[in-house]
Tab-separated table of N, CA, C and O in Angstrom:
chain	number	residue	atom	x	y	z
A	146	UNK	N	0.832	-1.188	0.000
A	146	UNK	CA	0.000	0.000	0.000
A	146	UNK	C	0.876	1.251	0.000
A	146	UNK	O	1.825	1.338	0.763
A	147	UNK	N	0.559	2.206	-0.870
A	147	UNK	CA	1.321	3.443	-0.949
A	147	UNK	C	0.935	4.356	0.208
A	147	UNK	O	-0.213	4.382	0.634
A	148	UNK	N	1.918	5.147	0.672
A	148	UNK	CA	1.601	6.059	1.771
A	148	UNK	C	0.810	7.256	1.238
A	148	UNK	O	0.743	7.513	0.044
A	149	UNK	N	0.193	7.998	2.151
A	149	UNK	CA	-0.663	9.119	1.773
A	149	UNK	C	0.119	10.187	1.019
A	149	UNK	O	-0.396	10.796	0.083
A	150	UNK	N	1.374	10.419	1.402
A	150	UNK	CA	2.193	11.421	0.717
A	150	UNK	C	2.353	11.074	-0.752
A	150	UNK	O	2.208	11.925	-1.618
A	151	UNK	N	2.641	9.822	-1.043
A	151	UNK	CA	2.874	9.389	-2.427
A	151	UNK	C	1.616	9.512	-3.279
A	151	UNK	O	1.713	9.589	-4.498
A	152	UNK	N	0.448	9.547	-2.653
A	152	UNK	CA	-0.807	9.632	-3.401
A	152	UNK	C	-1.239	11.070	-3.687
A	152	UNK	O	-2.170	11.285	-4.442
A	153	UNK	N	-0.564	12.047	-3.093
A	153	UNK	CA	-0.900	13.450	-3.349
A	153	UNK	C	-0.495	13.837	-4.770
A	153	UNK	O	0.462	13.292	-5.326
A	154	UNK	N	-1.192	14.815	-5.363
A	154	UNK	CA	-0.732	15.345	-6.655
A	154	UNK	C	0.689	15.885	-6.520
A	154	UNK	O	1.086	16.360	-5.453
A	155	UNK	N	1.448	15.853	-7.604
A	155	UNK	CA	2.863	16.214	-7.541
A	155	UNK	C	3.072	17.646	-7.054
A	155	UNK	O	4.003	17.909	-6.288
A	156	UNK	N	2.234	18.594	-7.443
A	156	UNK	CA	2.411	19.983	-6.984
A	156	UNK	C	2.306	20.069	-5.462
A	156	UNK	O	3.105	20.758	-4.818
A	157	UNK	N	1.364	19.355	-4.870
A	157	UNK	CA	1.215	19.349	-3.412
A	157	UNK	C	2.401	18.657	-2.755
A	157	UNK	O	2.891	19.116	-1.712
A	158	UNK	N	2.872	17.577	-3.343
A	158	UNK	CA	4.025	16.875	-2.778
A	158	UNK	C	5.253	17.773	-2.768
A	158	UNK	O	5.998	17.816	-1.790
A	159	UNK	N	5.473	18.503	-3.860
A	159	UNK	CA	6.625	19.394	-3.930
A	159	UNK	C	6.482	20.532	-2.926
A	159	UNK	O	7.429	20.868	-2.218
A	160	UNK	N	5.312	21.121	-2.837
A	160	UNK	CA	5.067	22.211	-1.880
A	160	UNK	C	5.295	21.741	-0.446
A	160	UNK	O	5.932	22.438	0.352
A	161	UNK	N	4.804	20.561	-0.121
A	161	UNK	CA	4.900	20.035	1.246
A	161	UNK	C	6.290	19.502	1.577
A	161	UNK	O	6.548	19.132	2.717
A	162	UNK	N	7.187	19.492	0.608
A	162	UNK	CA	8.522	18.927	0.797
A	162	UNK	C	9.620	19.979	0.828
A	162	UNK	O	10.800	19.639	0.796
A	163	UNK	N	9.234	21.248	0.872
A	163	UNK	CA	10.223	22.319	0.797
A	163	UNK	C	9.981	23.388	1.856
A	163	UNK	O	8.910	23.463	2.446
A	164	UNK	N	11.018	24.205	2.054
A	164	UNK	CA	10.895	25.418	2.868
A	164	UNK	C	11.697	26.498	2.164
A	164	UNK	O	12.692	26.223	1.502
A	165	UNK	N	11.263	27.734	2.300
A	165	UNK	CA	11.935	28.864	1.665
A	165	UNK	C	13.000	29.424	2.603
A	165	UNK	O	12.737	29.681	3.764
A	166	UNK	N	14.218	29.601	2.100
A	166	UNK	CA	15.278	30.290	2.837
A	166	UNK	C	15.138	31.765	2.487
A	166	UNK	O	15.425	32.164	1.355
A	167	UNK	N	14.700	32.570	3.435
A	167	UNK	CA	14.418	33.977	3.152
A	167	UNK	C	15.675	34.794	2.867
A	167	UNK	O	15.601	35.829	2.213
A	168	UNK	N	16.823	34.326	3.317
A	168	UNK	CA	18.072	35.057	3.057
A	168	UNK	C	18.577	34.826	1.632
A	168	UNK	O	19.067	35.748	0.993
A	169	UNK	N	18.492	33.605	1.155
A	169	UNK	CA	19.059	33.274	-0.163
A	169	UNK	C	18.011	33.167	-1.264
A	169	UNK	O	18.355	33.195	-2.437
A	170	UNK	N	16.748	33.004	-0.891
A	170	UNK	CA	15.692	32.775	-1.871
A	170	UNK	C	15.599	31.333	-2.320
A	170	UNK	O	14.749	30.983	-3.130
A	171	UNK	N	16.488	30.483	-1.802
A	171	UNK	CA	16.458	29.066	-2.160
A	171	UNK	C	15.178	28.410	-1.675
A	171	UNK	O	14.648	28.753	-0.616
A	172	UNK	N	14.677	27.476	-2.454
A	172	UNK	CA	13.563	26.626	-2.063
A	172	UNK	C	14.198	25.284	-1.696
A	172	UNK	O	14.609	24.516	-2.568
A	173	UNK	N	14.329	25.036	-0.405
A	173	UNK	CA	15.116	23.923	0.121
A	173	UNK	C	14.289	22.638	0.196
A	173	UNK	O	13.217	22.609	0.795
A	174	UNK	N	14.814	21.586	-0.397
A	174	UNK	CA	14.215	20.250	-0.344
A	174	UNK	C	14.398	19.689	1.061
A	174	UNK	O	15.508	19.680	1.593
A	175	UNK	N	13.319	19.189	1.663
A	175	UNK	CA	13.348	18.736	3.059
A	175	UNK	C	12.946	17.271	3.233
A	175	UNK	O	12.656	16.852	4.350
A	176	UNK	N	12.922	16.498	2.190
A	176	UNK	CA	12.569	15.080	2.314
A	176	UNK	C	13.775	14.207	1.985
A	176	UNK	O	14.889	14.509	2.372
A	177	UNK	N	13.576	13.160	1.235
A	177	UNK	CA	14.622	12.181	0.942
A	177	UNK	C	15.819	12.824	0.246
A	177	UNK	O	15.654	13.593	-0.703
A	178	UNK	N	17.015	12.514	0.729
A	178	UNK	CA	18.249	13.047	0.148
A	178	UNK	C	19.176	11.885	-0.186
A	178	UNK	O	19.408	11.002	0.640
A	179	UNK	N	19.700	11.894	-1.400
A	179	UNK	CA	20.644	10.867	-1.852
A	179	UNK	C	21.996	11.073	-1.173
A	179	UNK	O	22.300	12.162	-0.686
A	180	UNK	N	22.829	10.044	-1.188
A	180	UNK	CA	24.168	10.137	-0.603
A	180	UNK	C	24.987	11.255	-1.229
A	180	UNK	O	25.832	11.849	-0.584
A	181	UNK	N	24.715	11.573	-2.483
A	181	UNK	CA	25.458	12.633	-3.183
A	181	UNK	C	24.998	14.031	-2.771
A	181	UNK	O	25.610	15.023	-3.159
A	182	UNK	N	23.913	14.123	-1.980
A	182	UNK	CA	23.469	15.408	-1.454
A	182	UNK	C	22.293	16.047	-2.164
A	182	UNK	O	21.825	17.108	-1.755
A	183	UNK	N	21.786	15.423	-3.228
A	183	UNK	CA	20.638	15.968	-3.946
A	183	UNK	C	19.350	15.377	-3.406
A	183	UNK	O	19.291	14.201	-3.038
A	184	UNK	N	18.280	16.201	-3.403
A	184	UNK	CA	16.970	15.714	-2.999
A	184	UNK	C	16.443	14.709	-4.006
A	184	UNK	O	16.734	14.809	-5.201
A	185	UNK	N	15.669	13.728	-3.514
A	185	UNK	CA	15.091	12.701	-4.388
A	185	UNK	C	13.588	12.625	-4.175
A	185	UNK	O	13.104	12.831	-3.072
A	186	UNK	N	12.891	12.284	-5.253
A	186	UNK	CA	11.448	12.086	-5.182
A	186	UNK	C	11.058	11.014	-6.190
A	186	UNK	O	11.657	10.907	-7.263
A	187	UNK	N	10.077	10.222	-5.841
A	187	UNK	CA	9.544	9.205	-6.741
A	187	UNK	C	8.332	9.810	-7.441
A	187	UNK	O	7.418	10.318	-6.794
A	188	UNK	N	8.353	9.797	-8.773
A	188	UNK	CA	7.264	10.380	-9.551
A	188	UNK	C	7.155	9.634	-10.876
A	188	UNK	O	8.162	9.376	-11.532
A	189	UNK	N	5.937	9.314	-11.265
A	189	UNK	CA	5.650	8.651	-12.544
A	189	UNK	C	6.507	7.391	-12.724
A	189	UNK	O	7.125	7.193	-13.766
A	190	UNK	N	6.556	6.579	-11.688
A	190	UNK	CA	7.279	5.305	-11.701
A	190	UNK	C	8.786	5.454	-11.893
A	190	UNK	O	9.450	4.520	-12.338
A	191	UNK	N	9.331	6.616	-11.596
A	191	UNK	CA	10.771	6.842	-11.670
A	191	UNK	C	11.234	7.562	-10.414
A	191	UNK	O	10.476	8.325	-9.819
A	192	UNK	N	12.476	7.351	-10.047
A	192	UNK	CA	13.085	8.130	-8.975
A	192	UNK	C	13.853	9.265	-9.635
A	192	UNK	O	14.668	9.038	-10.519
A	193	UNK	N	13.560	10.478	-9.219
A	193	UNK	CA	14.154	11.682	-9.785
A	193	UNK	C	14.978	12.392	-8.725
A	193	UNK	O	14.626	12.374	-7.544
A	194	UNK	N	16.016	13.103	-9.158
A	194	UNK	CA	16.578	14.140	-8.302
A	194	UNK	C	15.571	15.280	-8.377
A	194	UNK	O	15.077	15.626	-9.464
A	195	UNK	N	15.239	15.856	-7.238
A	195	UNK	CA	14.165	16.851	-7.170
A	195	UNK	C	14.421	18.046	-8.080
A	195	UNK	O	13.498	18.532	-8.746
A	196	UNK	N	15.658	18.526	-8.146
A	196	UNK	CA	15.938	19.692	-8.988
A	196	UNK	C	15.772	19.365	-10.467
A	196	UNK	O	15.335	20.209	-11.252
A	197	UNK	N	16.053	18.143	-10.864
A	197	UNK	CA	15.877	17.753	-12.265
A	197	UNK	C	14.391	17.632	-12.605
A	197	UNK	O	13.968	18.006	-13.697
A	198	UNK	N	13.586	17.127	-11.672
A	198	UNK	CA	12.144	17.050	-11.896
A	198	UNK	C	11.559	18.453	-12.030
A	198	UNK	O	10.768	18.715	-12.939
A	199	UNK	N	11.960	19.362	-11.153
A	199	UNK	CA	11.473	20.739	-11.230
A	199	UNK	C	11.856	21.356	-12.571
A	199	UNK	O	11.046	22.032	-13.215
A	200	UNK	N	13.097	21.152	-13.006
A	200	UNK	CA	13.511	21.694	-14.306
A	200	UNK	C	12.621	21.137	-15.426
A	200	UNK	O	12.118	21.892	-16.252
A	201	UNK	N	12.432	19.830	-15.436
A	201	UNK	CA	11.638	19.195	-16.489
A	201	UNK	C	10.182	19.675	-16.453
A	201	UNK	O	9.581	19.903	-17.509
A	202	UNK	N	9.636	19.863	-15.275
A	202	UNK	CA	8.256	20.329	-15.155
A	202	UNK	C	8.128	21.797	-15.570
A	202	UNK	O	7.094	22.213	-16.083
A	203	UNK	N	9.170	22.579	-15.359
A	203	UNK	CA	9.140	24.007	-15.658
A	203	UNK	C	9.523	24.306	-17.103
A	203	UNK	O	8.910	25.148	-17.757
A	204	UNK	N	10.544	23.614	-17.617
A	204	UNK	CA	11.121	23.951	-18.920
A	204	UNK	C	11.001	22.860	-19.972
A	204	UNK	O	11.356	23.097	-21.123
A	205	UNK	N	10.616	21.666	-19.581
A	205	UNK	CA	10.545	20.570	-20.535
A	205	UNK	C	11.711	19.617	-20.348
A	205	UNK	O	12.508	19.759	-19.420
A	206	UNK	N	11.837	18.649	-21.238
A	206	UNK	CA	12.865	17.612	-21.096
A	206	UNK	C	14.282	18.186	-21.023
A	206	UNK	O	14.577	19.215	-21.638
A	207	UNK	N	15.115	17.493	-20.285
A	207	UNK	CA	16.526	17.858	-20.170
A	207	UNK	C	17.251	17.211	-21.341
A	207	UNK	O	17.231	15.987	-21.486
A	208	UNK	N	17.892	18.011	-22.192
A	208	UNK	CA	18.595	17.432	-23.342
A	208	UNK	C	19.687	16.444	-22.903
A	208	UNK	O	20.346	16.645	-21.874
A	209	UNK	N	19.841	15.399	-23.673
A	209	UNK	CA	20.865	14.384	-23.375
A	209	UNK	C	22.230	15.042	-23.238
A	209	UNK	O	22.582	15.932	-24.020
A	210	UNK	N	22.966	14.609	-22.240
A	210	UNK	CA	24.320	15.088	-22.035
A	210	UNK	C	24.431	16.367	-21.233
A	210	UNK	O	25.535	16.817	-20.946
A	211	UNK	N	23.293	16.996	-20.888
A	211	UNK	CA	23.343	18.230	-20.108
A	211	UNK	C	22.979	17.966	-18.650
A	211	UNK	O	22.202	17.062	-18.341
A	212	UNK	N	23.514	18.788	-17.774
A	212	UNK	CA	23.237	18.725	-16.343
A	212	UNK	C	22.372	19.905	-15.951
A	212	UNK	O	22.422	20.961	-16.587
A	213	UNK	N	21.593	19.746	-14.907
A	213	UNK	CA	20.867	20.863	-14.311
A	213	UNK	C	21.718	21.340	-13.136
A	213	UNK	O	21.956	20.592	-12.195
A	214	UNK	N	22.194	22.575	-13.232
A	214	UNK	CA	23.093	23.148	-12.226
A	214	UNK	C	22.363	24.194	-11.389
A	214	UNK	O	21.308	24.681	-11.772
A	215	UNK	N	22.976	24.543	-10.258
A	215	UNK	CA	22.415	25.517	-9.315
A	215	UNK	C	23.255	26.784	-9.305
A	215	UNK	O	24.438	26.730	-8.991
A	216	UNK	N	22.652	27.917	-9.606
A	216	UNK	CA	23.357	29.201	-9.488
A	216	UNK	C	23.771	29.458	-8.044
A	216	UNK	O	24.782	30.100	-7.787
A	217	UNK	N	22.996	28.961	-7.116
A	217	UNK	CA	23.229	29.178	-5.688
A	217	UNK	C	24.217	28.169	-5.093
A	217	UNK	O	24.579	28.286	-3.919
A	218	UNK	N	24.613	27.174	-5.856
A	218	UNK	CA	25.503	26.103	-5.389
A	218	UNK	C	24.951	25.344	-4.185
A	218	UNK	O	25.700	24.828	-3.366
A	219	UNK	N	23.633	25.271	-4.068
A	219	UNK	CA	22.989	24.542	-2.982
A	219	UNK	C	22.300	23.314	-3.590
A	219	UNK	O	21.283	23.441	-4.275
A	220	UNK	N	22.840	22.136	-3.334
A	220	UNK	CA	22.307	20.900	-3.922
A	220	UNK	C	20.861	20.620	-3.538
A	220	UNK	O	20.160	19.903	-4.246
A	221	UNK	N	20.404	21.161	-2.422
A	221	UNK	CA	19.032	20.920	-1.978
A	221	UNK	C	18.044	21.955	-2.502
A	221	UNK	O	16.847	21.846	-2.256
A	222	UNK	N	18.513	22.950	-3.237
A	222	UNK	CA	17.641	23.993	-3.763
A	222	UNK	C	16.914	23.487	-5.004
A	222	UNK	O	17.527	22.925	-5.907
A	223	UNK	N	15.586	23.716	-5.038
A	223	UNK	CA	14.800	23.369	-6.223
A	223	UNK	C	14.079	24.601	-6.784
A	223	UNK	O	13.141	24.460	-7.560
A	224	UNK	N	14.528	25.791	-6.398
A	224	UNK	CA	13.939	27.035	-6.916
A	224	UNK	C	14.247	27.119	-8.419
A	224	UNK	O	15.413	27.162	-8.814
A	225	UNK	N	13.208	27.122	-9.270
A	225	UNK	CA	13.458	27.136	-10.717
A	225	UNK	C	14.343	28.284	-11.182
A	225	UNK	O	15.160	28.100	-12.089
A	226	UNK	N	14.233	29.450	-10.557
A	226	UNK	CA	15.051	30.601	-10.963
A	226	UNK	C	16.522	30.404	-10.639
A	226	UNK	O	17.371	31.105	-11.184
A	227	UNK	N	16.851	29.449	-9.781
A	227	UNK	CA	18.238	29.179	-9.419
A	227	UNK	C	18.861	28.087	-10.285
A	227	UNK	O	20.050	27.789	-10.131
A	228	UNK	N	18.084	27.480	-11.160
A	228	UNK	CA	18.556	26.345	-11.949
A	228	UNK	C	18.872	26.756	-13.387
A	228	UNK	O	18.234	27.653	-13.940
A	229	UNK	N	19.863	26.107	-13.964
A	229	UNK	CA	20.205	26.328	-15.361
A	229	UNK	C	20.835	25.066	-15.929
A	229	UNK	O	21.314	24.213	-15.189
A	230	UNK	N	20.820	24.950	-17.255
A	230	UNK	CA	21.456	23.801	-17.918
A	230	UNK	C	22.928	24.101	-18.143
A	230	UNK	O	23.299	25.206	-18.463
C-alpha cells in the first residue's frame, strides 16, 4: 500500500517537501536526500533528483548530455530561478 504522501498530486508533494530560505531565496528540499546530497522524489514510476524534476516540469525535457546546475551552489535547492542547464 502506498503512503498518503505518495498519493498526493505532484504539486502538493513538492510544496509540502520544501521550505523557503528567506536570506538566499532558495527553495530547500526537506525530504529524501541521496548520498550525493541531492533531494530525491519518486514520480511517474521513476526516482528523480528533485531539482531535475522541477527543471523538467518548468522547462521541458533535459537534453541528453546536459546537467541541471544551481546558481546558488545549494544541492538541496529546487527554486526554478536558481537552476540552469
